[in-house]
Short mmCIF file of C-alpha atoms in Angstrom, two decimals:
data_model
loop_
_atom_site.label_atom_id
_atom_site.label_comp_id
_atom_site.label_asym_id
_atom_site.label_seq_id
_atom_site.Cartn_x
_atom_site.Cartn_y
_atom_site.Cartn_z
CA MET W 1 130.09 102.85 99.65
CA THR W 2 127.56 100.97 100.11
CA ASP W 3 127.86 98.36 103.27
CA ALA W 4 127.06 94.58 102.06
CA THR W 5 125.74 93.98 105.23
CA SER W 6 122.55 95.99 105.59
CA GLY W 7 120.23 97.85 102.93
CA ARG W 8 119.76 101.10 102.37
CA GLY W 9 118.30 103.06 104.60
CA GLY W 10 119.02 101.58 107.38
CA VAL W 11 116.49 98.88 106.16
CA SER W 12 117.69 95.04 106.86
CA SER W 13 118.45 93.05 103.31
CA ARG W 14 116.52 90.72 103.12
CA ARG W 15 119.25 86.93 102.95
CA ARG W 16 119.92 85.27 99.99
CA GLY W 17 121.69 81.83 100.15
CA ARG W 18 122.95 78.79 102.78
CA PRO W 19 123.10 80.90 105.88
CA PRO W 20 125.85 80.52 108.42
CA ARG W 21 125.39 77.23 110.45
CA THR W 22 124.77 78.90 113.93
CA GLU W 23 121.51 80.43 112.08
CA SER W 24 120.27 76.74 110.57
CA ALA W 25 117.58 76.27 112.49
CA ASP W 26 117.02 80.35 113.77
CA THR W 27 115.73 80.10 109.77
CA ARG W 28 114.70 77.08 109.64
CA ASP W 29 111.28 77.22 112.57
CA ARG W 30 111.27 81.14 110.96
CA ILE W 31 110.35 80.04 107.62
CA LEU W 32 107.81 76.60 109.44
CA ASP W 33 106.66 79.42 111.71
CA ALA W 34 105.75 81.83 107.93
CA ALA W 35 104.30 78.68 105.83
CA ARG W 36 102.44 78.03 108.91
CA GLU W 37 101.04 81.33 108.98
CA GLU W 38 100.31 82.01 104.69
CA PHE W 39 98.61 78.31 104.75
CA SER W 40 96.51 79.10 107.56
CA GLU W 41 95.61 83.13 105.89
CA ARG W 42 95.41 81.60 102.22
CA GLY W 43 95.61 77.96 101.81
CA TYR W 44 97.41 76.06 99.85
CA GLU W 45 96.24 76.77 96.44
CA LYS W 46 96.98 80.95 96.51
CA THR W 47 100.22 80.53 99.19
CA SER W 48 103.98 80.18 97.22
CA VAL W 49 107.02 79.73 98.34
CA ARG W 50 107.92 82.91 97.20
CA GLY W 51 105.41 83.84 99.82
CA ILE W 52 106.68 81.62 102.12
CA ALA W 53 109.62 83.10 102.44
CA LYS W 54 108.93 87.31 101.72
CA ALA W 55 107.34 86.59 105.11
CA ALA W 56 109.86 85.26 106.43
CA ASP W 57 112.33 87.75 104.96
CA VAL W 58 114.61 85.86 103.16
CA ASP W 59 115.27 84.49 99.62
CA SER W 60 113.03 81.48 97.87
CA ALA W 61 116.43 79.67 96.78
CA LEU W 62 116.24 78.60 101.05
CA VAL W 63 113.04 77.25 101.45
CA HIS W 64 114.13 75.15 98.78
CA HIS W 65 116.98 74.53 99.77
CA TYR W 66 114.94 73.63 103.13
CA PHE W 67 112.00 72.58 102.28
CA GLY W 68 111.76 71.35 98.52
CA THR W 69 108.42 72.35 96.64
CA LYS W 70 105.23 74.03 97.84
CA GLU W 71 104.40 70.28 98.95
CA GLN W 72 106.80 69.51 101.39
CA VAL W 73 107.05 72.52 103.00
CA PHE W 74 103.17 72.37 103.38
CA GLU W 75 104.06 68.50 104.58
CA ALA W 76 106.57 69.93 107.46
CA ALA W 77 104.50 72.48 108.48
CA VAL W 78 101.70 70.53 108.80
CA GLU W 79 103.63 67.90 110.79
CA VAL W 80 104.89 70.45 113.01
CA ALA W 81 101.32 72.08 113.66
CA PHE W 82 99.43 67.96 114.46
CA ALA W 83 102.15 67.24 116.87
CA PRO W 84 99.47 68.57 119.64
CA ALA W 85 97.17 65.96 118.42
CA LEU W 86 98.96 63.10 118.65
CA LYS W 87 98.05 63.32 122.13
CA VAL W 88 95.44 61.39 121.21
CA ARG W 89 96.64 58.76 120.25
CA GLU W 90 98.30 58.29 123.86
CA ALA W 91 95.56 58.89 125.22
CA VAL W 92 94.28 56.27 124.38
CA LEU W 93 96.44 54.03 124.59
CA GLU W 94 96.64 55.08 127.85
CA GLY W 95 94.36 53.65 129.65
CA PRO W 96 91.21 50.66 128.96
CA LEU W 97 90.44 50.42 125.69
CA ASP W 98 86.55 50.56 127.00
CA ASP W 99 86.16 53.48 128.04
CA ALA W 100 89.11 54.68 125.48
CA GLY W 101 86.19 56.97 123.33
CA GLU W 102 85.48 59.15 126.29
CA ARG W 103 89.67 60.11 126.93
CA MET W 104 89.85 60.11 122.51
CA THR W 105 87.21 63.05 122.53
CA ARG W 106 87.98 65.52 125.22
CA THR W 107 91.78 64.90 123.72
CA ILE W 108 90.32 66.76 120.43
CA PHE W 109 88.49 68.88 121.47
CA GLY W 110 90.67 70.40 124.45
CA LEU W 111 92.95 71.03 121.19
CA TRP W 112 90.06 73.36 119.30
CA GLU W 113 88.85 75.15 122.15
CA ASN W 114 92.56 75.77 122.87
CA PRO W 115 93.09 78.97 120.98
CA VAL W 116 97.42 77.85 120.28
CA THR W 117 95.99 75.17 118.43
CA ARG W 118 93.11 75.59 117.58
CA LYS W 119 94.39 78.40 114.73
CA PRO W 120 97.08 75.34 113.23
CA LEU W 121 94.66 72.35 112.75
CA LEU W 122 92.39 75.21 110.48
CA ALA W 123 95.52 75.70 108.16
CA ILE W 124 95.55 71.99 108.12
CA VAL W 125 91.69 71.18 107.84
CA ARG W 126 90.92 73.68 105.36
CA SER W 127 93.56 73.09 103.00
CA ALA W 128 93.02 69.34 103.00
CA VAL W 129 89.21 70.38 102.20
CA ASN W 130 90.80 73.20 99.35
CA ASN W 131 93.02 71.26 97.94
CA ASP W 132 94.14 67.66 96.57
CA ALA W 133 97.62 68.01 97.60
CA ALA W 134 96.73 68.80 100.45
CA ALA W 135 94.76 66.37 101.46
CA ALA W 136 96.67 63.60 100.97
CA VAL W 137 99.67 65.01 102.63
CA PHE W 138 97.15 64.77 105.57
CA ARG W 139 95.90 61.56 104.90
CA ARG W 140 100.02 60.09 105.55
CA LEU W 141 100.01 62.26 108.57
CA VAL W 142 97.06 60.70 109.99
CA SER W 143 96.89 57.30 108.66
CA ALA W 144 100.82 56.47 109.89
CA GLN W 145 101.80 58.63 112.88
CA LEU W 146 97.59 57.75 114.67
CA LEU W 147 94.53 56.18 112.55
CA ARG W 148 96.73 52.65 112.53
CA ARG W 149 98.72 52.82 116.10
CA ILE W 150 94.89 52.94 117.43
CA ALA W 151 94.07 50.33 115.04
CA GLY W 152 96.87 48.25 116.40
CA GLU W 153 94.98 48.19 120.39
CA ILE W 154 91.84 47.30 118.58
CA ASP W 155 91.08 43.19 118.75
CA ALA W 156 89.28 43.20 116.47
CA PRO W 157 89.39 41.61 112.61
CA ASP W 158 88.08 45.34 111.11
CA ALA W 159 90.69 47.54 113.34
CA GLU W 160 91.48 49.82 111.08
CA LEU W 161 88.22 50.94 109.95
CA ARG W 162 86.94 51.29 113.30
CA ALA W 163 89.53 53.66 114.20
CA GLU W 164 88.97 55.92 110.53
CA LEU W 165 85.24 55.81 111.41
CA ALA W 166 85.98 56.27 115.37
CA ALA W 167 87.68 59.89 114.11
CA ALA W 168 85.63 59.92 110.77
CA GLN W 169 83.09 61.22 113.93
CA LEU W 170 85.26 63.87 115.91
CA VAL W 171 86.38 65.28 112.63
CA GLY W 172 82.58 65.73 110.99
CA VAL W 173 81.87 67.34 114.50
CA ALA W 174 84.80 69.46 115.11
CA MET W 175 83.86 71.28 111.40
CA MET W 176 80.46 72.24 111.80
CA ARG W 177 81.81 73.34 115.68
CA TYR W 178 85.36 75.15 114.35
CA VAL W 179 84.45 75.27 111.19
CA ILE W 180 81.26 75.76 109.32
CA LYS W 181 80.04 77.11 112.27
CA ILE W 182 77.03 75.84 112.16
CA GLU W 183 74.06 76.71 115.17
CA PRO W 184 73.50 75.79 118.44
CA ILE W 185 76.64 73.27 118.80
CA THR W 186 78.81 76.32 118.14
CA SER W 187 77.82 77.32 121.26
CA VAL W 188 76.38 74.78 122.97
CA ASP W 189 79.25 73.65 125.95
CA VAL W 190 81.65 71.81 125.18
CA GLU W 191 81.18 69.11 128.19
CA GLN W 192 78.37 69.21 126.81
CA ILE W 193 79.40 67.97 122.96
CA ILE W 194 81.68 65.57 124.36
CA ALA W 195 78.50 63.48 127.11
CA ARG W 196 77.29 63.01 123.60
CA VAL W 197 79.84 62.57 121.61
CA ALA W 198 82.19 60.02 123.42
CA PRO W 199 79.88 56.67 123.68
CA VAL W 200 79.44 56.82 119.55
CA VAL W 201 83.40 56.85 119.34
CA GLN W 202 83.12 54.88 122.44
CA GLY W 203 80.86 52.38 120.41
CA HIS W 204 83.12 52.32 116.80
CA LEU W 205 86.34 51.56 118.70
CA THR W 206 84.69 48.92 120.75
CA GLY W 207 81.05 48.47 119.39
CA ARG W 208 79.71 49.86 122.39
CA GLY W 209 79.54 52.78 124.03
CA SER W 210 81.05 53.60 127.47
CA SER W 211 77.31 54.57 128.20
CA ASP W 212 76.82 50.91 128.26
CA SER W 213 79.29 49.54 131.19
#
């Protein structure tokens, strides 16, 4: 008689149905880890709930149970992966707005330069560029958790536009350096990038570069 708790030949069978409560957190985290890997390697279009379930060694029903649709899995994975980028918000708010441009720029490029945080950022950007549903998720997250809060600190009638332009400047340079990899911007020392970009970001935020003070 085959042991119901083990697979054939001693290989554990894929978990089906809902796990015991003590395993729920671990299972959810494993699914999220697998989802980030799948979205990073395959992009949004080519990633499927079935593929995520296989990578996490669970049944597809568990993925749906915890997260719902593929878009909802992506949103959950993005929210976790995007969490370090929220340091940008703190960087802008932790000191005078007159030099927030450098703090914002340095924080963003610090995340991209770190291999641990770069990989999930690449997955987010690549998916958002190639798929409307992924782009919509990314927009909601960036707008709600980052840009609106930064805009709230800018004393100007066009504060939201200023925050968006500052973010666009940083995203554009990061795309060229880390995603498209155009030379010489890819190889130049990151401190040179920060020195040139930070005053522009400051100009978007407050209307004057930090070097003008």
